[in-house]
Amino acid sequence: MGSYLQAYLHMDMIKGEIKDLMNIAGDYLNHLQLQLNMLSLGHMSPSLISPGNLRVLLTDIKRRLPATLKIPGDEIIDIWNFYKCLTCSTVLDENRIIIIITLPLLDIRDSYAIYKIHNLPVPTKVTDKNSDSSDMVAQYELEAVVIAANQEKTKYMLLSNQEIDRCSNPLVNFCEIKSPVYPVNLSKLCVIALFANKENWKTRCTVKVRPNTVLPMATYLTDSMWAVTTINEFRITIRCDDQTSMLTDQIINPPTTIINLKLTCTATSDHLTLLPTYQMENETEILNLVDDFSRLPLTESRNYRINSTRQRLIIDFPIRLSPRLHFRKIFVRTEDGSVLQKLLPIETVKIIIPSRLC
């Protein structure tokens, strides 16, 4: 009887170990599926390489670079920005999957700022003896709408449409430009003469006149900023869809007046209407944060543990599976009613949050 019980317990232990191995295999397959999905997008993701490993990789690359090159950001402070800009490709080599990461490098010898050119028209009125008066506008014939110039404004580049699109990405503060670099002092272009405020700009620029133009006219600049061109003074009414709903008037003086509209504000007149810009926000107050975490389904799994008291909350859960089920930990706790975030070494990440958010 004793030998049978011993054999039964041994078989039961083996069965439990087999179940654990099958669970581990299932978790690995799910993680592999997630990695393959990320690889198909061609974009770097924390599921492909952890922040700690990426930081080590960037630090090693940084040490090997020549003195004239640098990586686009700090490998510690800006680690999450690297995930936004890095791309990757996949190469199959027998039974291995090789991931190639494309890391852009910046030349520290010179940096260029991107300038968008707004060619605003100037109104004029010409009266012909044989016809009625006609509204006309005059504009410069410019060679480019976007240029790049260094900080000293001694060198410039004319960007192509593809380069303009690449340099318009709001997620990164750098872009690849293959256009040639020209010296400003030798340029004969009108746009560069105006940009550098050269004295000989009149000999470089040609004016184009457009007759029978509908005035007033408005040009959108940026961030709800408009340039209104008119030949006659008129009044425009600004109404905002906020709590006050107040009406304000602004005089539009010739030839050009700049209008800065706030969010939800519309500018209306008999001649034209400037449409509003909206930015919707929503605030949610979370009450009893600790109790809500305690009721999460994670407490039902033996691989997770939640300990909560009135003053602190600790949640342990695995970041990455290992064959021996060794888990790293993330601690979430409340302290002093303030929100603090501190990135520690990859073995431990601590996030401190209050018990009430408002």
mmCIF file of C-alpha atoms in Angstrom:
data_model
loop_
_atom_site.group_PDB
_atom_site.id
_atom_site.type_symbol
_atom_site.label_atom_id
_atom_site.label_comp_id
_atom_site.label_asym_id
_atom_site.label_seq_id
_atom_site.Cartn_x
_atom_site.Cartn_y
_atom_site.Cartn_z
ATOM 1 C CA MET A 1 0.000 0.000 0.000
ATOM 2 C CA GLY A 2 2.848 2.359 0.839
ATOM 3 C CA SER A 3 4.627 1.704 -2.445
ATOM 4 C CA TYR A 4 1.367 2.352 -4.356
ATOM 5 C CA LEU A 5 0.825 5.670 -2.542
ATOM 6 C CA GLN A 6 4.403 6.670 -3.219
ATOM 7 C CA ALA A 7 4.032 5.820 -6.918
ATOM 8 C CA TYR A 8 0.727 7.721 -7.068
ATOM 9 C CA LEU A 9 2.270 10.847 -5.548
ATOM 10 C CA HIS A 10 5.239 10.563 -7.886
ATOM 11 C CA MET A 11 2.956 10.258 -10.939
ATOM 12 C CA ASP A 12 0.845 13.164 -9.708
ATOM 13 C CA MET A 13 3.970 15.307 -9.352
ATOM 14 C CA ILE A 14 5.106 14.342 -12.861
ATOM 15 C CA LYS A 15 1.654 15.201 -14.209
ATOM 16 C CA GLY A 16 1.813 18.605 -12.524
ATOM 17 C CA GLU A 17 5.256 19.271 -13.987
ATOM 18 C CA ILE A 18 3.962 18.313 -17.459
ATOM 19 C CA LYS A 19 1.070 20.753 -17.036
ATOM 20 C CA ASP A 20 3.507 23.494 -16.030
ATOM 21 C CA LEU A 21 5.696 22.767 -19.047
ATOM 22 C CA MET A 22 2.657 22.868 -21.347
ATOM 23 C CA ASN A 23 1.585 26.198 -19.849
ATOM 24 C CA ILE A 24 5.096 27.561 -20.351
ATOM 25 C CA ALA A 25 5.112 26.299 -23.945
ATOM 26 C CA GLY A 26 1.741 27.950 -24.566
ATOM 27 C CA ASP A 27 3.005 31.241 -23.138
ATOM 28 C CA TYR A 28 6.108 31.055 -25.303
ATOM 29 C CA LEU A 29 4.001 30.382 -28.396
ATOM 30 C CA ASN A 30 1.747 33.332 -27.600
ATOM 31 C CA HIS A 31 4.787 35.557 -27.099
ATOM 32 C CA LEU A 32 6.301 34.273 -30.360
ATOM 33 C CA GLN A 33 3.046 35.052 -32.159
ATOM 34 C CA LEU A 34 3.141 38.589 -30.745
ATOM 35 C CA GLN A 35 6.733 39.018 -31.901
ATOM 36 C CA LEU A 36 5.897 37.765 -35.407
ATOM 37 C CA ASN A 37 2.980 40.192 -35.589
ATOM 38 C CA MET A 38 5.287 43.068 -34.626
ATOM 39 C CA LEU A 39 7.875 41.956 -37.188
ATOM 40 C CA SER A 40 5.247 41.971 -39.928
ATOM 41 C CA LEU A 41 4.674 45.692 -39.241
ATOM 42 C CA GLY A 42 8.360 46.483 -39.721
ATOM 43 C CA HIS A 43 8.425 48.667 -36.597
ATOM 44 C CA MET A 44 10.407 48.245 -33.391
ATOM 45 C CA SER A 45 8.409 47.163 -30.337
ATOM 46 C CA PRO A 46 9.185 46.303 -26.681
ATOM 47 C CA SER A 47 7.934 42.792 -27.421
ATOM 48 C CA LEU A 48 10.846 42.329 -29.850
ATOM 49 C CA ILE A 49 13.571 43.788 -27.651
ATOM 50 C CA SER A 50 13.099 44.883 -24.064
ATOM 51 C CA PRO A 51 13.943 48.460 -23.004
ATOM 52 C CA GLY A 52 16.905 47.201 -20.992
ATOM 53 C CA ASN A 53 18.399 45.269 -23.913
ATOM 54 C CA LEU A 54 17.726 48.158 -26.296
ATOM 55 C CA ARG A 55 19.494 50.527 -23.918
ATOM 56 C CA VAL A 56 22.518 48.214 -23.781
ATOM 57 C CA LEU A 57 22.544 47.971 -27.582
ATOM 58 C CA LEU A 58 22.342 51.753 -28.034
ATOM 59 C CA THR A 59 25.091 52.330 -25.474
ATOM 60 C CA ASP A 60 27.367 49.886 -27.297
ATOM 61 C CA ILE A 61 26.668 51.581 -30.653
ATOM 62 C CA LYS A 62 27.255 54.991 -29.087
ATOM 63 C CA ARG A 63 30.733 53.954 -27.919
ATOM 64 C CA ARG A 64 31.706 52.774 -31.414
ATOM 65 C CA LEU A 65 30.609 55.900 -33.305
ATOM 66 C CA PRO A 66 33.115 58.416 -34.697
ATOM 67 C CA ALA A 67 33.322 61.828 -33.058
ATOM 68 C CA THR A 68 31.219 63.473 -35.781
ATOM 69 C CA LEU A 69 28.143 61.245 -35.329
ATOM 70 C CA LYS A 70 25.637 60.652 -32.536
ATOM 71 C CA ILE A 71 22.461 58.658 -31.955
ATOM 72 C CA PRO A 72 19.161 60.608 -32.115
ATOM 73 C CA GLY A 73 18.529 60.974 -28.388
ATOM 74 C CA ASP A 74 19.645 59.848 -24.961
ATOM 75 C CA GLU A 75 19.519 56.074 -24.496
ATOM 76 C CA ILE A 76 18.281 56.456 -20.902
ATOM 77 C CA ILE A 77 15.928 59.447 -20.930
ATOM 78 C CA ASP A 78 14.558 59.035 -24.475
ATOM 79 C CA ILE A 79 14.359 55.236 -24.599
ATOM 80 C CA TRP A 80 10.646 55.229 -25.500
ATOM 81 C CA ASN A 81 11.207 57.758 -28.285
ATOM 82 C CA PHE A 82 13.495 55.224 -29.965
ATOM 83 C CA TYR A 83 10.588 52.784 -30.219
ATOM 84 C CA LYS A 84 8.632 55.473 -32.106
ATOM 85 C CA CYS A 85 11.262 56.046 -34.783
ATOM 86 C CA LEU A 86 13.128 52.737 -35.154
ATOM 87 C CA THR A 87 12.222 50.358 -37.972
ATOM 88 C CA CYS A 88 13.300 46.764 -38.456
ATOM 89 C CA SER A 89 13.447 44.100 -41.147
ATOM 90 C CA THR A 90 13.622 40.300 -40.961
ATOM 91 C CA VAL A 91 16.025 37.839 -42.563
ATOM 92 C CA LEU A 92 15.541 34.046 -42.366
ATOM 93 C CA ASP A 93 18.775 32.076 -41.940
ATOM 94 C CA GLU A 94 18.137 28.307 -41.752
ATOM 95 C CA ASN A 95 16.466 27.840 -38.354
ATOM 96 C CA ARG A 96 17.073 31.404 -37.143
ATOM 97 C CA ILE A 97 15.195 34.679 -37.502
ATOM 98 C CA ILE A 98 17.602 37.620 -37.773
ATOM 99 C CA ILE A 99 16.151 41.038 -36.937
ATOM 100 C CA ILE A 100 17.933 44.009 -38.536
ATOM 101 C CA ILE A 101 17.325 47.339 -36.781
ATOM 102 C CA THR A 102 17.791 50.549 -38.764
ATOM 103 C CA LEU A 103 19.242 53.232 -36.478
ATOM 104 C CA PRO A 104 19.539 56.768 -37.911
ATOM 105 C CA LEU A 105 22.684 58.701 -36.998
ATOM 106 C CA LEU A 106 22.954 62.483 -36.724
ATOM 107 C CA ASP A 107 25.882 64.621 -37.840
ATOM 108 C CA ILE A 108 26.857 66.875 -34.925
ATOM 109 C CA ARG A 109 28.906 69.234 -37.112
ATOM 110 C CA ASP A 110 25.826 71.071 -38.337
ATOM 111 C CA SER A 111 22.074 71.152 -37.766
ATOM 112 C CA TYR A 112 19.345 72.626 -39.945
ATOM 113 C CA ALA A 113 15.958 74.089 -39.120
ATOM 114 C CA ILE A 114 12.996 73.642 -41.468
ATOM 115 C CA TYR A 115 11.179 76.807 -42.570
ATOM 116 C CA LYS A 116 7.832 76.946 -44.327
ATOM 117 C CA ILE A 117 7.429 79.988 -46.571
ATOM 118 C CA HIS A 118 4.108 81.855 -46.549
ATOM 119 C CA ASN A 119 3.859 83.979 -49.686
ATOM 120 C CA LEU A 120 1.133 86.442 -48.679
ATOM 121 C CA PRO A 121 -0.490 88.572 -51.411
ATOM 122 C CA VAL A 122 -0.538 92.376 -51.335
ATOM 123 C CA PRO A 123 -3.798 93.946 -52.599
ATOM 124 C CA THR A 124 -4.051 96.896 -54.934
ATOM 125 C CA LYS A 125 -6.804 98.493 -56.990
ATOM 126 C CA VAL A 126 -6.386 99.642 -60.585
ATOM 127 C CA THR A 127 -8.982 101.879 -62.228
ATOM 128 C CA ASP A 128 -9.281 101.706 -66.001
ATOM 129 C CA LYS A 129 -11.006 104.530 -67.875
ATOM 130 C CA ASN A 130 -12.896 102.058 -70.041
ATOM 131 C CA SER A 131 -13.936 99.669 -67.254
ATOM 132 C CA ASP A 132 -14.780 99.475 -63.600
ATOM 133 C CA SER A 133 -12.133 99.265 -60.929
ATOM 134 C CA SER A 134 -10.569 95.822 -60.510
ATOM 135 C CA ASP A 135 -9.119 94.267 -57.361
ATOM 136 C CA MET A 136 -5.650 92.880 -57.927
ATOM 137 C CA VAL A 137 -3.045 91.203 -55.744
ATOM 138 C CA ALA A 138 0.716 91.058 -56.160
ATOM 139 C CA GLN A 139 2.899 88.157 -55.041
ATOM 140 C CA TYR A 140 6.536 87.218 -55.356
ATOM 141 C CA GLU A 141 7.467 84.314 -57.603
ATOM 142 C CA LEU A 142 9.320 82.121 -55.118
ATOM 143 C CA GLU A 143 11.455 79.131 -56.005
ATOM 144 C CA ALA A 144 10.433 76.994 -53.002
ATOM 145 C CA VAL A 145 7.773 76.754 -50.299
ATOM 146 C CA VAL A 146 10.003 74.957 -47.746
ATOM 147 C CA ILE A 147 13.716 75.468 -47.116
ATOM 148 C CA ALA A 148 16.258 74.224 -44.578
ATOM 149 C CA ALA A 149 18.899 76.559 -43.128
ATOM 150 C CA ASN A 150 21.629 76.144 -40.543
ATOM 151 C CA GLN A 151 21.650 78.096 -37.297
ATOM 152 C CA GLU A 152 24.023 80.763 -38.628
ATOM 153 C CA LYS A 153 21.882 81.081 -41.784
ATOM 154 C CA THR A 154 24.976 80.790 -43.949
ATOM 155 C CA LYS A 155 23.913 77.581 -45.738
ATOM 156 C CA TYR A 156 20.573 76.386 -47.067
ATOM 157 C CA MET A 157 18.859 73.497 -48.850
ATOM 158 C CA LEU A 158 15.807 73.363 -51.114
ATOM 159 C CA LEU A 159 13.654 70.389 -50.070
ATOM 160 C CA SER A 160 11.801 68.066 -52.423
ATOM 161 C CA ASN A 161 8.212 66.978 -51.796
ATOM 162 C CA GLN A 162 9.374 63.613 -50.431
ATOM 163 C CA GLU A 163 11.774 65.334 -48.033
ATOM 164 C CA ILE A 164 9.050 67.721 -46.897
ATOM 165 C CA ASP A 165 6.841 64.748 -46.007
ATOM 166 C CA ARG A 166 9.655 63.034 -44.085
ATOM 167 C CA CYS A 167 10.506 66.205 -42.178
ATOM 168 C CA SER A 168 6.860 66.812 -41.206
ATOM 169 C CA ASN A 169 6.652 63.824 -38.845
ATOM 170 C CA PRO A 170 5.667 65.231 -35.412
ATOM 171 C CA LEU A 171 7.016 62.152 -33.571
ATOM 172 C CA VAL A 172 10.683 62.771 -34.409
ATOM 173 C CA ASN A 173 12.836 65.893 -34.484
ATOM 174 C CA PHE A 174 15.117 64.770 -37.314
ATOM 175 C CA CYS A 175 14.777 63.645 -40.918
ATOM 176 C CA GLU A 176 16.878 62.465 -43.842
ATOM 177 C CA ILE A 177 17.673 65.108 -46.471
ATOM 178 C CA LYS A 178 19.669 64.281 -49.592
ATOM 179 C CA SER A 179 19.357 67.650 -51.321
ATOM 180 C CA PRO A 180 22.626 69.556 -51.849
ATOM 181 C CA VAL A 181 23.775 72.342 -49.539
ATOM 182 C CA TYR A 182 24.307 75.820 -50.986
ATOM 183 C CA PRO A 183 25.987 78.934 -49.528
ATOM 184 C CA VAL A 184 23.614 81.802 -48.801
ATOM 185 C CA ASN A 185 26.036 84.548 -49.855
ATOM 186 C CA LEU A 186 26.261 83.193 -53.425
ATOM 187 C CA SER A 187 22.549 82.519 -53.876
ATOM 188 C CA LYS A 188 20.632 84.347 -56.603
ATOM 189 C CA LEU A 189 17.230 83.035 -55.529
ATOM 190 C CA CYS A 190 14.466 85.399 -54.480
ATOM 191 C CA VAL A 191 13.341 83.215 -51.568
ATOM 192 C CA ILE A 192 16.860 83.173 -50.085
ATOM 193 C CA ALA A 193 17.299 86.923 -50.583
ATOM 194 C CA LEU A 194 14.075 87.560 -48.665
ATOM 195 C CA PHE A 195 14.921 84.963 -46.015
ATOM 196 C CA ALA A 196 18.393 86.418 -45.395
ATOM 197 C CA ASN A 197 17.055 89.992 -45.661
ATOM 198 C CA LYS A 198 19.566 90.915 -48.329
ATOM 199 C CA GLU A 199 19.728 94.470 -49.620
ATOM 200 C CA ASN A 200 19.638 93.326 -53.264
ATOM 201 C CA TRP A 201 16.366 91.394 -52.913
ATOM 202 C CA LYS A 202 14.648 93.758 -55.377
ATOM 203 C CA THR A 203 16.973 92.657 -58.165
ATOM 204 C CA ARG A 204 16.443 88.981 -57.311
ATOM 205 C CA CYS A 205 12.633 88.912 -57.055
ATOM 206 C CA THR A 206 9.927 89.042 -59.693
ATOM 207 C CA VAL A 207 6.410 90.166 -58.810
ATOM 208 C CA LYS A 208 3.396 88.382 -60.274
ATOM 209 C CA VAL A 209 0.100 90.284 -60.478
ATOM 210 C CA ARG A 210 -3.259 88.506 -60.469
ATOM 211 C CA PRO A 211 -6.259 90.543 -61.636
ATOM 212 C CA ASN A 212 -9.928 90.098 -60.716
ATOM 213 C CA THR A 213 -9.111 88.655 -57.305
ATOM 214 C CA VAL A 214 -11.840 88.083 -54.743
ATOM 215 C CA LEU A 215 -11.023 90.181 -51.692
ATOM 216 C CA PRO A 216 -10.829 89.918 -48.762
ATOM 217 C CA MET A 217 -9.018 86.580 -48.711
ATOM 218 C CA ALA A 218 -7.569 84.527 -45.839
ATOM 219 C CA THR A 219 -4.514 82.265 -45.603
ATOM 220 C CA TYR A 220 -4.178 79.687 -42.829
ATOM 221 C CA LEU A 221 -0.714 79.869 -41.260
ATOM 222 C CA THR A 222 -0.492 77.546 -38.247
ATOM 223 C CA ASP A 223 -2.124 76.787 -34.877
ATOM 224 C CA SER A 224 -5.388 78.667 -35.572
ATOM 225 C CA MET A 225 -3.457 81.671 -36.925
ATOM 226 C CA TRP A 226 -4.844 83.344 -40.044
ATOM 227 C CA ALA A 227 -3.546 86.104 -42.335
ATOM 228 C CA VAL A 228 -6.434 88.137 -43.787
ATOM 229 C CA THR A 229 -5.681 90.202 -46.897
ATOM 230 C CA THR A 230 -8.011 93.079 -47.753
ATOM 231 C CA ILE A 231 -8.041 96.372 -49.607
ATOM 232 C CA ASN A 232 -10.736 97.963 -47.456
ATOM 233 C CA GLU A 233 -11.095 98.047 -43.705
ATOM 234 C CA PHE A 234 -13.862 95.854 -42.271
ATOM 235 C CA ARG A 235 -14.995 94.383 -38.973
ATOM 236 C CA ILE A 236 -14.999 90.701 -38.068
ATOM 237 C CA THR A 237 -16.836 89.120 -35.105
ATOM 238 C CA ILE A 238 -15.219 86.387 -33.023
ATOM 239 C CA ARG A 239 -17.459 83.988 -31.101
ATOM 240 C CA CYS A 240 -16.159 81.144 -28.920
ATOM 241 C CA ASP A 241 -18.117 78.019 -27.959
ATOM 242 C CA ASP A 242 -16.918 78.048 -24.371
ATOM 243 C CA GLN A 243 -18.623 78.763 -21.066
ATOM 244 C CA THR A 244 -18.647 82.526 -21.620
ATOM 245 C CA SER A 245 -19.908 82.563 -25.255
ATOM 246 C CA MET A 246 -18.732 86.161 -25.475
ATOM 247 C CA LEU A 247 -18.649 88.099 -28.747
ATOM 248 C CA THR A 248 -15.641 90.259 -29.606
ATOM 249 C CA ASP A 249 -14.977 92.412 -32.641
ATOM 250 C CA GLN A 250 -11.679 92.939 -34.429
ATOM 251 C CA ILE A 251 -10.876 95.474 -37.117
ATOM 252 C CA ILE A 252 -9.192 94.072 -40.229
ATOM 253 C CA ASN A 253 -6.863 96.712 -41.625
ATOM 254 C CA PRO A 254 -5.332 96.650 -45.101
ATOM 255 C CA PRO A 255 -3.216 95.223 -46.507
ATOM 256 C CA THR A 256 -2.832 92.246 -44.110
ATOM 257 C CA THR A 257 -3.986 91.535 -40.543
ATOM 258 C CA ILE A 258 -3.016 88.519 -38.459
ATOM 259 C CA ILE A 259 -5.828 86.877 -36.444
ATOM 260 C CA ASN A 260 -5.091 84.424 -33.629
ATOM 261 C CA LEU A 261 -8.190 82.364 -32.903
ATOM 262 C CA LYS A 262 -8.423 80.466 -29.645
ATOM 263 C CA LEU A 263 -9.820 76.945 -29.499
ATOM 264 C CA THR A 264 -13.554 76.670 -30.346
ATOM 265 C CA CYS A 265 -13.577 80.254 -31.717
ATOM 266 C CA THR A 266 -15.134 81.250 -35.052
ATOM 267 C CA ALA A 267 -14.486 84.535 -36.871
ATOM 268 C CA THR A 268 -17.426 85.717 -38.998
ATOM 269 C CA SER A 269 -18.066 88.708 -41.249
ATOM 270 C CA ASP A 270 -20.144 89.526 -44.320
ATOM 271 C CA HIS A 271 -17.181 88.605 -46.518
ATOM 272 C CA LEU A 272 -15.814 85.378 -45.043
ATOM 273 C CA THR A 273 -15.855 82.962 -42.093
ATOM 274 C CA LEU A 274 -12.809 81.462 -40.387
ATOM 275 C CA LEU A 275 -13.641 78.010 -39.018
ATOM 276 C CA PRO A 276 -12.804 76.942 -35.445
ATOM 277 C CA THR A 277 -10.394 74.346 -34.103
ATOM 278 C CA TYR A 278 -11.493 71.894 -31.398
ATOM 279 C CA GLN A 279 -9.508 69.853 -28.929
ATOM 280 C CA MET A 280 -11.710 67.581 -26.843
ATOM 281 C CA GLU A 281 -10.629 66.494 -23.355
ATOM 282 C CA ASN A 282 -12.279 64.187 -20.855
ATOM 283 C CA GLU A 283 -11.583 63.903 -17.123
ATOM 284 C CA THR A 284 -12.453 60.818 -15.072
ATOM 285 C CA GLU A 285 -12.162 60.518 -11.308
ATOM 286 C CA ILE A 286 -11.154 57.070 -10.059
ATOM 287 C CA LEU A 287 -12.330 56.337 -6.523
ATOM 288 C CA ASN A 288 -11.106 53.562 -4.217
ATOM 289 C CA LEU A 289 -8.185 52.723 -6.483
ATOM 290 C CA VAL A 290 -6.702 50.146 -4.109
ATOM 291 C CA ASP A 291 -9.971 48.245 -3.728
ATOM 292 C CA ASP A 292 -10.501 48.239 -7.494
ATOM 293 C CA PHE A 293 -7.066 46.674 -8.044
ATOM 294 C CA SER A 294 -7.776 44.069 -5.387
ATOM 295 C CA ARG A 295 -10.810 42.843 -7.324
ATOM 296 C CA LEU A 296 -8.866 42.244 -10.535
ATOM 297 C CA PRO A 297 -9.079 38.696 -11.985
ATOM 298 C CA LEU A 298 -5.291 38.416 -11.602
ATOM 299 C CA THR A 299 -5.791 37.340 -7.984
ATOM 300 C CA GLU A 300 -7.188 34.030 -9.199
ATOM 301 C CA SER A 301 -3.892 32.985 -10.801
ATOM 302 C CA ARG A 302 -1.180 31.418 -8.691
ATOM 303 C CA ASN A 303 1.467 33.213 -10.780
ATOM 304 C CA TYR A 304 0.160 36.600 -9.614
ATOM 305 C CA ARG A 305 -0.140 38.095 -6.149
ATOM 306 C CA ILE A 306 -1.880 41.248 -4.982
ATOM 307 C CA ASN A 307 -1.385 42.580 -1.475
ATOM 308 C CA SER A 308 -3.350 45.697 -0.601
ATOM 309 C CA THR A 309 -3.631 47.770 2.532
ATOM 310 C CA ARG A 310 -5.118 51.145 3.130
ATOM 311 C CA GLN A 311 -1.862 52.935 2.399
ATOM 312 C CA ARG A 312 -0.143 50.836 -0.213
ATOM 313 C CA LEU A 313 -0.708 48.409 -3.047
ATOM 314 C CA ILE A 314 1.753 45.876 -4.462
ATOM 315 C CA ILE A 315 1.093 43.882 -7.626
ATOM 316 C CA ASP A 316 3.566 41.186 -8.686
ATOM 317 C CA PHE A 317 3.328 39.858 -12.212
ATOM 318 C CA PRO A 318 5.792 38.481 -14.778
ATOM 319 C CA ILE A 319 7.343 40.745 -17.377
ATOM 320 C CA ARG A 320 9.005 37.980 -19.393
ATOM 321 C CA LEU A 321 8.721 34.210 -18.972
ATOM 322 C CA SER A 322 11.823 32.140 -18.314
ATOM 323 C CA PRO A 323 12.144 28.321 -18.263
ATOM 324 C CA ARG A 324 12.348 28.285 -14.464
ATOM 325 C CA LEU A 325 9.414 30.622 -13.921
ATOM 326 C CA HIS A 326 11.585 33.355 -12.436
ATOM 327 C CA PHE A 327 9.536 36.536 -12.588
ATOM 328 C CA ARG A 328 10.578 40.140 -12.463
ATOM 329 C CA LYS A 329 8.327 42.426 -10.462
ATOM 330 C CA ILE A 330 6.498 45.698 -10.930
ATOM 331 C CA PHE A 331 5.475 47.437 -7.696
ATOM 332 C CA VAL A 332 2.514 49.833 -7.743
ATOM 333 C CA ARG A 333 1.867 51.683 -4.512
ATOM 334 C CA THR A 334 0.204 54.842 -3.179
ATOM 335 C CA GLU A 335 2.232 57.390 -1.276
ATOM 336 C CA ASP A 336 1.629 61.028 -0.177
ATOM 337 C CA GLY A 337 -1.138 61.544 -2.749
ATOM 338 C CA SER A 338 1.287 62.562 -5.511
ATOM 339 C CA VAL A 339 2.155 60.987 -8.852
ATOM 340 C CA LEU A 340 5.808 59.992 -9.262
ATOM 341 C CA GLN A 341 7.450 57.818 -11.880
ATOM 342 C CA LYS A 342 11.016 56.540 -11.654
ATOM 343 C CA LEU A 343 12.663 54.121 -14.068
ATOM 344 C CA LEU A 344 14.954 51.726 -12.220
ATOM 345 C CA PRO A 345 17.161 48.984 -13.677
ATOM 346 C CA ILE A 346 15.242 46.455 -15.752
ATOM 347 C CA GLU A 347 15.049 43.975 -12.896
ATOM 348 C CA THR A 348 12.701 46.283 -10.933
ATOM 349 C CA VAL A 349 10.358 49.017 -12.128
ATOM 350 C CA LYS A 350 8.620 51.102 -9.473
ATOM 351 C CA ILE A 351 5.588 53.269 -10.232
ATOM 352 C CA ILE A 352 4.087 55.329 -7.409
ATOM 353 C CA ILE A 353 0.516 56.557 -7.837
ATOM 354 C CA PRO A 354 -2.049 58.154 -5.501
ATOM 355 C CA SER A 355 -5.135 56.371 -4.245
ATOM 356 C CA ARG A 356 -7.348 58.972 -5.968
ATOM 357 C CA LEU A 357 -6.890 60.562 -9.362
ATOM 358 C CA CYS A 358 -8.792 63.674 -10.384
#
